Amino acid sequence: MELVAQDLWKYYGQRAVVQGVSLTLSPGEILGLLGPNGAGKTTTFGMLYGAVIPSRGLVQVGDYPVHRQGRQVRRIVGVVTQEDNLDPDFTVLENLVFFAHHYRITGRPAQRRAWELLEQAGLTAYAHQRVDVLSGGLKRRLVLARALVHHPQIVFLDEPTTGLDPDARQEFWRRIALLKQAGCSVLLTTHYMDEAQRLSDRLLLLQNGVIVDQGAPAALIERIIGAEVAEIEGVAEIAIQNLAERAGVWWRRLGQGYVISLPAQDTTLWQTLETLNSTRLSRRRANLEDVFLRLTGQELAD
């Protein structure tokens, strides 16, 4: 089922935190919203599934306008917010069973669905324990399982791996990939470049509530930056600027030094950089951090 948003705006007082955002999410697609904190990702996310009322614009899931037919939309979508909001008074199993009641799944069907989800999430060993015994990664698995209790066609994930250790993040990525394989559409907000690049079929890059570019991750990197960049420290800015201008490439200050894109199939710039009396010089594959830095002047980690 397709999700379509048209010209979404959100004002808080006189300040527009989302400005004219339009997007589509196709069946079976993972669409990433990428941007630093404060870019408008979470507000956009909330408008797309109905938790935030737009100041202007329309969101539609299939035949249903999200903000006029919320009950029908809730039967179609599952939501994982940044907060775990699990019930600490219930066991792991009970959290799923009682949540199923919101969708009129009760009795034995609720029990069956809960056990099915626990098995898929690798949580059967914790079924009769309180949620406060779970690690952060296991809690995120449970929150995702709960969002799937009613077999949603679209799943919203708002920065789902924030605060998780690397192993837990990898496990959560695997489960998101399984959702896609099962035919679910996924809308993912994140400020992690590696997460966005690995999981998303397509990306929308947000800055100050505005979409500044969009496309497949690899295509964005190739179009905006190229294949490789160099990072260099300990040289004068004017030297980097002059080299970049002569080579016709992009450069920008980065941390204690500079990043400069390397022309494809031309080693002249790299060889020149090697002759400089730098304190550090390295080359690497271009990535989405570089894309965002070029488009906005801001690092994703800011």
mmCIF file of N, CA, C and O in Angstrom, residues 42-127:
data_model
loop_
_atom_site.group_PDB
_atom_site.id
_atom_site.type_symbol
_atom_site.label_atom_id
_atom_site.label_comp_id
_atom_site.label_asym_id
_atom_site.label_seq_id
_atom_site.Cartn_x
_atom_site.Cartn_y
_atom_site.Cartn_z
ATOM 1 N N THR A 42 11.670 13.990 13.116
ATOM 2 C CA THR A 42 10.659 13.415 14.006
ATOM 3 C C THR A 42 9.308 14.085 13.805
ATOM 4 O O THR A 42 8.264 13.420 13.853
ATOM 5 N N THR A 43 9.286 15.393 13.549
ATOM 6 C CA THR A 43 8.013 16.070 13.282
ATOM 7 C C THR A 43 7.394 15.562 11.986
ATOM 8 O O THR A 43 6.191 15.293 11.922
ATOM 9 N N THR A 44 8.206 15.410 10.942
ATOM 10 C CA THR A 44 7.710 14.857 9.683
ATOM 11 C C THR A 44 7.174 13.449 9.899
ATOM 12 O O THR A 44 6.084 13.096 9.428
ATOM 13 N N PHE A 45 7.937 12.651 10.607
ATOM 14 C CA PHE A 45 7.537 11.281 10.948
ATOM 15 C C PHE A 45 6.171 11.271 11.625
ATOM 16 O O PHE A 45 5.274 10.514 11.246
ATOM 17 N N GLY A 46 5.984 12.139 12.622
ATOM 18 C CA GLY A 46 4.712 12.188 13.339
ATOM 19 C C GLY A 46 3.554 12.580 12.443
ATOM 20 O O GLY A 46 2.442 12.035 12.565
ATOM 21 N N MET A 47 3.775 13.493 11.515
ATOM 22 C CA MET A 47 2.703 13.883 10.591
ATOM 23 C C MET A 47 2.329 12.741 9.660
ATOM 24 O O MET A 47 1.165 12.592 9.280
ATOM 25 N N LEU A 48 3.315 11.918 9.294
ATOM 26 C CA LEU A 48 3.048 10.864 8.318
ATOM 27 C C LEU A 48 2.160 9.766 8.863
ATOM 28 O O LEU A 48 1.400 9.150 8.114
ATOM 29 N N TYR A 49 2.227 9.489 10.165
ATOM 30 C CA TYR A 49 1.354 8.432 10.695
ATOM 31 C C TYR A 49 0.211 8.955 11.551
ATOM 32 O O TYR A 49 -0.598 8.185 12.052
ATOM 33 N N GLY A 50 0.124 10.285 11.718
ATOM 34 C CA GLY A 50 -1.066 10.852 12.337
ATOM 35 C C GLY A 50 -0.902 11.372 13.733
ATOM 36 O O GLY A 50 -1.869 11.893 14.310
ATOM 37 N N ALA A 51 0.285 11.285 14.340
ATOM 38 C CA ALA A 51 0.464 11.751 15.708
ATOM 39 C C ALA A 51 0.603 13.267 15.780
ATOM 40 O O ALA A 51 0.329 13.865 16.818
ATOM 41 N N VAL A 52 1.034 13.896 14.696
ATOM 42 C CA VAL A 52 1.203 15.349 14.633
ATOM 43 C C VAL A 52 0.308 15.883 13.523
ATOM 44 O O VAL A 52 0.323 15.365 12.400
ATOM 45 N N ILE A 53 -0.481 16.895 13.833
ATOM 46 C CA ILE A 53 -1.388 17.491 12.851
ATOM 47 C C ILE A 53 -0.616 18.522 12.032
ATOM 48 O O ILE A 53 -0.020 19.448 12.584
ATOM 49 N N PRO A 54 -0.596 18.387 10.706
ATOM 50 C CA PRO A 54 0.119 19.374 9.891
ATOM 51 C C PRO A 54 -0.552 20.739 9.958
ATOM 52 O O PRO A 54 -1.775 20.846 10.093
ATOM 53 N N SER A 55 0.242 21.788 9.883
ATOM 54 C CA SER A 55 -0.322 23.131 9.713
ATOM 55 C C SER A 55 -0.903 23.285 8.316
ATOM 56 O O SER A 55 -1.859 24.050 8.104
ATOM 57 N N ARG A 56 -0.322 22.540 7.376
ATOM 58 C CA ARG A 56 -0.803 22.562 5.997
ATOM 59 C C ARG A 56 -0.327 21.283 5.324
ATOM 60 O O ARG A 56 0.708 20.734 5.661
ATOM 61 N N GLY A 57 -1.113 20.798 4.364
ATOM 62 C CA GLY A 57 -0.686 19.628 3.619
ATOM 63 C C GLY A 57 -1.557 18.410 3.878
ATOM 64 O O GLY A 57 -2.452 18.425 4.728
ATOM 65 N N LEU A 58 -1.268 17.345 3.156
ATOM 66 C CA LEU A 58 -2.100 16.141 3.175
ATOM 67 C C LEU A 58 -1.215 14.905 3.210
ATOM 68 O O LEU A 58 -0.190 14.843 2.536
ATOM 69 N N VAL A 59 -1.633 13.919 4.005
ATOM 70 C CA VAL A 59 -1.002 12.603 4.010
ATOM 71 C C VAL A 59 -2.086 11.568 3.753
ATOM 72 O O VAL A 59 -3.144 11.606 4.382
ATOM 73 N N GLN A 60 -1.807 10.641 2.845
ATOM 74 C CA GLN A 60 -2.783 9.612 2.509
ATOM 75 C C GLN A 60 -2.096 8.252 2.482
ATOM 76 O O GLN A 60 -1.007 8.099 1.926
ATOM 77 N N VAL A 61 -2.716 7.275 3.120
ATOM 78 C CA VAL A 61 -2.264 5.884 3.084
ATOM 79 C C VAL A 61 -3.311 5.091 2.319
ATOM 80 O O VAL A 61 -4.447 4.946 2.784
ATOM 81 N N GLY A 62 -2.942 4.611 1.141
ATOM 82 C CA GLY A 62 -3.949 3.964 0.303
ATOM 83 C C GLY A 62 -5.064 4.943 -0.004
ATOM 84 O O GLY A 62 -4.827 6.057 -0.490
ATOM 85 N N ASP A 63 -6.284 4.564 0.339
ATOM 86 C CA ASP A 63 -7.445 5.428 0.098
ATOM 87 C C ASP A 63 -7.795 6.298 1.296
ATOM 88 O O ASP A 63 -8.791 7.029 1.253
ATOM 89 N N TYR A 64 -6.993 6.230 2.364
ATOM 90 C CA TYR A 64 -7.378 6.875 3.615
ATOM 91 C C TYR A 64 -6.559 8.130 3.903
ATOM 92 O O TYR A 64 -5.323 8.047 4.031
ATOM 93 N N PRO A 65 -7.193 9.304 4.031
ATOM 94 C CA PRO A 65 -6.495 10.488 4.533
ATOM 95 C C PRO A 65 -6.133 10.257 6.002
ATOM 96 O O PRO A 65 -7.003 9.971 6.820
ATOM 97 N N VAL A 66 -4.859 10.376 6.314
ATOM 98 C CA VAL A 66 -4.368 9.985 7.640
ATOM 99 C C VAL A 66 -5.036 10.774 8.752
ATOM 100 O O VAL A 66 -5.377 10.216 9.799
ATOM 101 N N HIS A 67 -5.255 12.059 8.552
ATOM 102 C CA HIS A 67 -5.748 12.893 9.636
ATOM 103 C C HIS A 67 -7.267 13.013 9.677
ATOM 104 O O HIS A 67 -7.810 13.690 10.543
ATOM 105 N N ARG A 68 -7.955 12.311 8.773
ATOM 106 C CA ARG A 68 -9.415 12.268 8.835
ATOM 107 C C ARG A 68 -9.947 10.858 9.083
ATOM 108 O O ARG A 68 -11.063 10.697 9.582
ATOM 109 N N GLN A 69 -9.160 9.860 8.746
ATOM 110 C CA GLN A 69 -9.590 8.483 8.942
ATOM 111 C C GLN A 69 -8.507 7.703 9.687
ATOM 112 O O GLN A 69 -8.000 6.679 9.238
ATOM 113 N N GLY A 70 -8.186 8.225 10.861
ATOM 114 C CA GLY A 70 -7.099 7.667 11.647
ATOM 115 C C GLY A 70 -7.332 6.231 12.076
ATOM 116 O O GLY A 70 -6.393 5.432 12.144
ATOM 117 N N ARG A 71 -8.567 5.874 12.361
ATOM 118 C CA ARG A 71 -8.850 4.512 12.814
ATOM 119 C C ARG A 71 -8.504 3.498 11.726
ATOM 120 O O ARG A 71 -7.867 2.474 11.988
ATOM 121 N N GLN A 72 -8.892 3.798 10.510
ATOM 122 C CA GLN A 72 -8.576 2.886 9.401
ATOM 123 C C GLN A 72 -7.064 2.821 9.156
ATOM 124 O O GLN A 72 -6.512 1.755 8.878
ATOM 125 N N VAL A 73 -6.386 3.960 9.284
ATOM 126 C CA VAL A 73 -4.946 4.000 9.055
ATOM 127 C C VAL A 73 -4.213 3.182 10.110
ATOM 128 O O VAL A 73 -3.243 2.465 9.805
ATOM 129 N N ARG A 74 -4.659 3.251 11.368
ATOM 130 C CA ARG A 74 -3.974 2.520 12.434
ATOM 131 C C ARG A 74 -4.033 1.017 12.235
ATOM 132 O O ARG A 74 -3.204 0.286 12.781
ATOM 133 N N ARG A 75 -4.994 0.537 11.485
ATOM 134 C CA ARG A 75 -5.051 -0.895 11.192
ATOM 135 C C ARG A 75 -3.997 -1.307 10.169
ATOM 136 O O ARG A 75 -3.713 -2.495 10.013
ATOM 137 N N ILE A 76 -3.458 -0.345 9.456
ATOM 138 C CA ILE A 76 -2.537 -0.622 8.351
ATOM 139 C C ILE A 76 -1.089 -0.407 8.752
ATOM 140 O O ILE A 76 -0.192 -1.052 8.214
ATOM 141 N N VAL A 77 -0.838 0.500 9.715
ATOM 142 C CA VAL A 77 0.530 0.894 10.037
ATOM 143 C C VAL A 77 0.939 0.404 11.421
ATOM 144 O O VAL A 77 0.115 0.234 12.316
ATOM 145 N N GLY A 78 2.233 0.181 11.572
ATOM 146 C CA GLY A 78 2.847 -0.084 12.868
ATOM 147 C C GLY A 78 3.890 0.973 13.134
ATOM 148 O O GLY A 78 4.560 1.433 12.199
ATOM 149 N N VAL A 79 4.059 1.364 14.405
ATOM 150 C CA VAL A 79 4.912 2.492 14.734
ATOM 151 C C VAL A 79 5.881 2.117 15.854
ATOM 152 O O VAL A 79 5.474 1.586 16.889
ATOM 153 N N VAL A 80 7.160 2.417 15.618
ATOM 154 C CA VAL A 80 8.183 2.308 16.656
ATOM 155 C C VAL A 80 8.767 3.703 16.856
ATOM 156 O O VAL A 80 9.437 4.237 15.968
ATOM 157 N N THR A 81 8.481 4.307 18.004
ATOM 158 C CA THR A 81 8.987 5.638 18.306
ATOM 159 C C THR A 81 10.338 5.525 19.002
ATOM 160 O O THR A 81 10.834 4.429 19.285
ATOM 161 N N GLN A 82 10.933 6.667 19.311
ATOM 162 C CA GLN A 82 12.232 6.663 19.987
ATOM 163 C C GLN A 82 12.124 6.130 21.411
ATOM 164 O O GLN A 82 13.084 5.573 21.940
ATOM 165 N N GLU A 83 10.969 6.294 22.050
ATOM 166 C CA GLU A 83 10.767 5.818 23.405
ATOM 167 C C GLU A 83 10.279 4.376 23.379
ATOM 168 O O GLU A 83 9.480 3.988 22.525
ATOM 169 N N ASP A 84 10.729 3.577 24.348
ATOM 170 C CA ASP A 84 10.293 2.185 24.405
ATOM 171 C C ASP A 84 8.825 2.060 24.817
ATOM 172 O O ASP A 84 8.116 1.172 24.373
ATOM 173 N N ASN A 85 8.358 2.942 25.694
ATOM 174 C CA ASN A 85 6.990 2.975 26.238
ATOM 175 C C ASN A 85 6.366 1.592 26.436
ATOM 176 O O ASN A 85 5.176 1.385 26.151
ATOM 177 N N LEU A 86 7.148 0.641 26.928
ATOM 178 C CA LEU A 86 6.623 -0.664 27.305
ATOM 179 C C LEU A 86 6.017 -0.567 28.701
ATOM 180 O O LEU A 86 6.392 0.301 29.492
ATOM 181 N N ASP A 87 5.075 -1.446 29.011
ATOM 182 C CA ASP A 87 4.430 -1.420 30.323
ATOM 183 C C ASP A 87 5.277 -2.212 31.308
ATOM 184 O O ASP A 87 5.376 -3.442 31.205
ATOM 185 N N PRO A 88 5.890 -1.555 32.295
ATOM 186 C CA PRO A 88 6.784 -2.264 33.220
ATOM 187 C C PRO A 88 6.056 -3.216 34.164
ATOM 188 O O PRO A 88 6.708 -4.067 34.798
ATOM 189 N N ASP A 89 4.730 -3.072 34.279
ATOM 190 C CA ASP A 89 3.972 -3.954 35.167
ATOM 191 C C ASP A 89 3.622 -5.282 34.503
ATOM 192 O O ASP A 89 3.144 -6.198 35.178
ATOM 193 N N PHE A 90 3.829 -5.402 33.201
ATOM 194 C CA PHE A 90 3.507 -6.620 32.459
ATOM 195 C C PHE A 90 4.771 -7.394 32.130
ATOM 196 O O PHE A 90 5.865 -6.827 32.038
ATOM 197 N N THR A 91 4.607 -8.673 31.915
ATOM 198 C CA THR A 91 5.701 -9.473 31.399
ATOM 199 C C THR A 91 5.895 -9.172 29.909
ATOM 200 O O THR A 91 5.088 -8.476 29.282
ATOM 201 N N VAL A 92 6.971 -9.733 29.353
ATOM 202 C CA VAL A 92 7.240 -9.572 27.928
ATOM 203 C C VAL A 92 6.057 -10.082 27.110
ATOM 204 O O VAL A 92 5.574 -9.405 26.187
ATOM 205 N N LEU A 93 5.564 -11.262 27.444
ATOM 206 C CA LEU A 93 4.417 -11.839 26.730
ATOM 207 C C LEU A 93 3.177 -10.979 26.894
ATOM 208 O O LEU A 93 2.460 -10.700 25.920
ATOM 209 N N GLU A 94 2.918 -10.537 28.111
ATOM 210 C CA GLU A 94 1.708 -9.748 28.372
ATOM 211 C C GLU A 94 1.729 -8.419 27.622
ATOM 212 O O GLU A 94 0.684 -7.925 27.200
ATOM 213 N N ASN A 95 2.907 -7.818 27.445
ATOM 214 C CA ASN A 95 2.978 -6.582 26.682
ATOM 215 C C ASN A 95 2.433 -6.774 25.276
ATOM 216 O O ASN A 95 1.749 -5.897 24.740
ATOM 217 N N LEU A 96 2.716 -7.924 24.668
ATOM 218 C CA LEU A 96 2.217 -8.198 23.323
ATOM 219 C C LEU A 96 0.733 -8.556 23.337
ATOM 220 O O LEU A 96 -0.039 -8.072 22.499
ATOM 221 N N VAL A 97 0.327 -9.382 24.274
ATOM 222 C CA VAL A 97 -1.070 -9.831 24.322
ATOM 223 C C VAL A 97 -2.007 -8.650 24.555
ATOM 224 O O VAL A 97 -3.027 -8.502 23.859
ATOM 225 N N PHE A 98 -1.666 -7.792 25.496
ATOM 226 C CA PHE A 98 -2.556 -6.673 25.790
ATOM 227 C C PHE A 98 -2.528 -5.630 24.680
ATOM 228 O O PHE A 98 -3.543 -4.984 24.408
ATOM 229 N N PHE A 99 -1.402 -5.465 24.023
ATOM 230 C CA PHE A 99 -1.374 -4.537 22.896
ATOM 231 C C PHE A 99 -2.237 -5.062 21.753
ATOM 232 O O PHE A 99 -2.873 -4.279 21.034
ATOM 233 N N ALA A 100 -2.269 -6.374 21.581
ATOM 234 C CA ALA A 100 -3.113 -6.961 20.529
ATOM 235 C C ALA A 100 -4.583 -6.617 20.726
ATOM 236 O O ALA A 100 -5.343 -6.538 19.753
ATOM 237 N N HIS A 101 -4.985 -6.402 21.990
ATOM 238 C CA HIS A 101 -6.397 -6.068 22.260
ATOM 239 C C HIS A 101 -6.805 -4.771 21.579
ATOM 240 O O HIS A 101 -7.995 -4.580 21.264
ATOM 241 N N HIS A 102 -5.845 -3.853 21.365
ATOM 242 C CA HIS A 102 -6.176 -2.590 20.687
ATOM 243 C C HIS A 102 -6.665 -2.851 19.259
ATOM 244 O O HIS A 102 -7.323 -1.988 18.669
ATOM 245 N N TYR A 103 -6.322 -3.993 18.718
ATOM 246 C CA TYR A 103 -6.703 -4.333 17.350
ATOM 247 C C TYR A 103 -7.737 -5.460 17.319
ATOM 248 O O TYR A 103 -7.895 -6.137 16.319
ATOM 249 N N ARG A 104 -8.414 -5.619 18.435
ATOM 250 C CA ARG A 104 -9.487 -6.613 18.579
ATOM 251 C C ARG A 104 -8.979 -8.039 18.336
ATOM 252 O O ARG A 104 -9.707 -8.891 17.821
ATOM 253 N N ILE A 105 -7.739 -8.264 18.686
ATOM 254 C CA ILE A 105 -7.170 -9.609 18.677
ATOM 255 C C ILE A 105 -7.120 -10.059 20.135
ATOM 256 O O ILE A 105 -6.345 -9.514 20.925
ATOM 257 N N THR A 106 -7.929 -11.004 20.508
ATOM 258 C CA THR A 106 -8.051 -11.395 21.908
ATOM 259 C C THR A 106 -8.015 -12.924 22.034
ATOM 260 O O THR A 106 -8.013 -13.644 21.033
ATOM 261 N N GLY A 107 -7.974 -13.365 23.281
ATOM 262 C CA GLY A 107 -8.060 -14.805 23.544
ATOM 263 C C GLY A 107 -6.909 -15.584 22.928
ATOM 264 O O GLY A 107 -5.767 -15.131 22.877
ATOM 265 N N ARG A 108 -7.232 -16.754 22.426
ATOM 266 C CA ARG A 108 -6.204 -17.623 21.850
ATOM 267 C C ARG A 108 -5.504 -17.015 20.640
ATOM 268 O O ARG A 108 -4.285 -17.179 20.487
ATOM 269 N N PRO A 109 -6.217 -16.318 19.752
ATOM 270 C CA PRO A 109 -5.507 -15.674 18.642
ATOM 271 C C PRO A 109 -4.435 -14.682 19.126
ATOM 272 O O PRO A 109 -3.360 -14.600 18.533
ATOM 273 N N ALA A 110 -4.725 -13.944 20.192
ATOM 274 C CA ALA A 110 -3.743 -13.008 20.729
ATOM 275 C C ALA A 110 -2.537 -13.756 21.286
ATOM 276 O O ALA A 110 -1.388 -13.353 21.090
ATOM 277 N N GLN A 111 -2.806 -14.844 22.004
ATOM 278 C CA GLN A 111 -1.711 -15.645 22.550
ATOM 279 C C GLN A 111 -0.845 -16.232 21.425
ATOM 280 O O GLN A 111 0.391 -16.195 21.484
ATOM 281 N N ARG A 112 -1.504 -16.754 20.406
ATOM 282 C CA ARG A 112 -0.751 -17.339 19.286
ATOM 283 C C ARG A 112 0.108 -16.297 18.594
ATOM 284 O O ARG A 112 1.273 -16.541 18.268
ATOM 285 N N ARG A 113 -0.473 -15.136 18.351
ATOM 286 C CA ARG A 113 0.280 -14.085 17.666
ATOM 287 C C ARG A 113 1.454 -13.620 18.527
ATOM 288 O O ARG A 113 2.562 -13.386 18.024
ATOM 289 N N ALA A 114 1.236 -13.487 19.827
ATOM 290 C CA ALA A 114 2.296 -13.050 20.722
ATOM 291 C C ALA A 114 3.461 -14.039 20.727
ATOM 292 O O ALA A 114 4.634 -13.646 20.623
ATOM 293 N N TRP A 115 3.156 -15.327 20.827
ATOM 294 C CA TRP A 115 4.224 -16.328 20.833
ATOM 295 C C TRP A 115 4.952 -16.370 19.482
ATOM 296 O O TRP A 115 6.166 -16.564 19.427
ATOM 297 N N GLU A 116 4.198 -16.173 18.410
ATOM 298 C CA GLU A 116 4.808 -16.141 17.081
ATOM 299 C C GLU A 116 5.810 -14.996 16.970
ATOM 300 O O GLU A 116 6.939 -15.173 16.469
ATOM 301 N N LEU A 117 5.435 -13.831 17.479
ATOM 302 C CA LEU A 117 6.317 -12.670 17.422
ATOM 303 C C LEU A 117 7.520 -12.828 18.346
ATOM 304 O O LEU A 117 8.635 -12.419 18.001
ATOM 305 N N LEU A 118 7.297 -13.419 19.514
ATOM 306 C CA LEU A 118 8.421 -13.655 20.425
ATOM 307 C C LEU A 118 9.445 -14.588 19.804
ATOM 308 O O LEU A 118 10.658 -14.387 19.953
ATOM 309 N N GLU A 119 8.961 -15.598 19.098
ATOM 310 C CA GLU A 119 9.887 -16.517 18.445
ATOM 311 C C GLU A 119 10.665 -15.800 17.344
ATOM 312 O O GLU A 119 11.885 -15.969 17.219
ATOM 313 N N GLN A 120 9.959 -15.009 16.555
ATOM 314 C CA GLN A 120 10.641 -14.269 15.490
ATOM 315 C C GLN A 120 11.683 -13.311 16.052
ATOM 316 O O GLN A 120 12.740 -13.100 15.449
ATOM 317 N N ALA A 121 11.394 -12.720 17.218
ATOM 318 C CA ALA A 121 12.289 -11.734 17.822
ATOM 319 C C ALA A 121 13.368 -12.376 18.692
ATOM 320 O O ALA A 121 14.232 -11.666 19.223
ATOM 321 N N GLY A 122 13.326 -13.686 18.854
ATOM 322 C CA GLY A 122 14.301 -14.351 19.716
ATOM 323 C C GLY A 122 14.099 -14.026 21.180
ATOM 324 O O GLY A 122 15.073 -13.939 21.943
ATOM 325 N N LEU A 123 12.853 -13.861 21.605
ATOM 326 C CA LEU A 123 12.544 -13.448 22.977
ATOM 327 C C LEU A 123 11.766 -14.494 23.767
ATOM 328 O O LEU A 123 11.290 -14.193 24.866
ATOM 329 N N THR A 124 11.628 -15.698 23.253
ATOM 330 C CA THR A 124 10.807 -16.697 23.954
ATOM 331 C C THR A 124 11.350 -17.012 25.346
ATOM 332 O O THR A 124 10.577 -17.277 26.275
ATOM 333 N N ALA A 125 12.644 -16.952 25.524
ATOM 334 C CA ALA A 125 13.230 -17.263 26.831
ATOM 335 C C ALA A 125 12.868 -16.203 27.879
ATOM 336 O O ALA A 125 12.988 -16.461 29.092
ATOM 337 N N TYR A 126 12.432 -15.029 27.425
ATOM 338 C CA TYR A 126 12.094 -13.939 28.341
ATOM 339 C C TYR A 126 10.585 -13.748 28.482
ATOM 340 O O TYR A 126 10.149 -12.797 29.131
ATOM 341 N N ALA A 127 9.789 -14.634 27.920
ATOM 342 C CA ALA A 127 8.343 -14.424 27.805
ATOM 343 C C ALA A 127 7.680 -14.086 29.132
ATOM 344 O O ALA A 127 6.793 -13.222 29.190
#
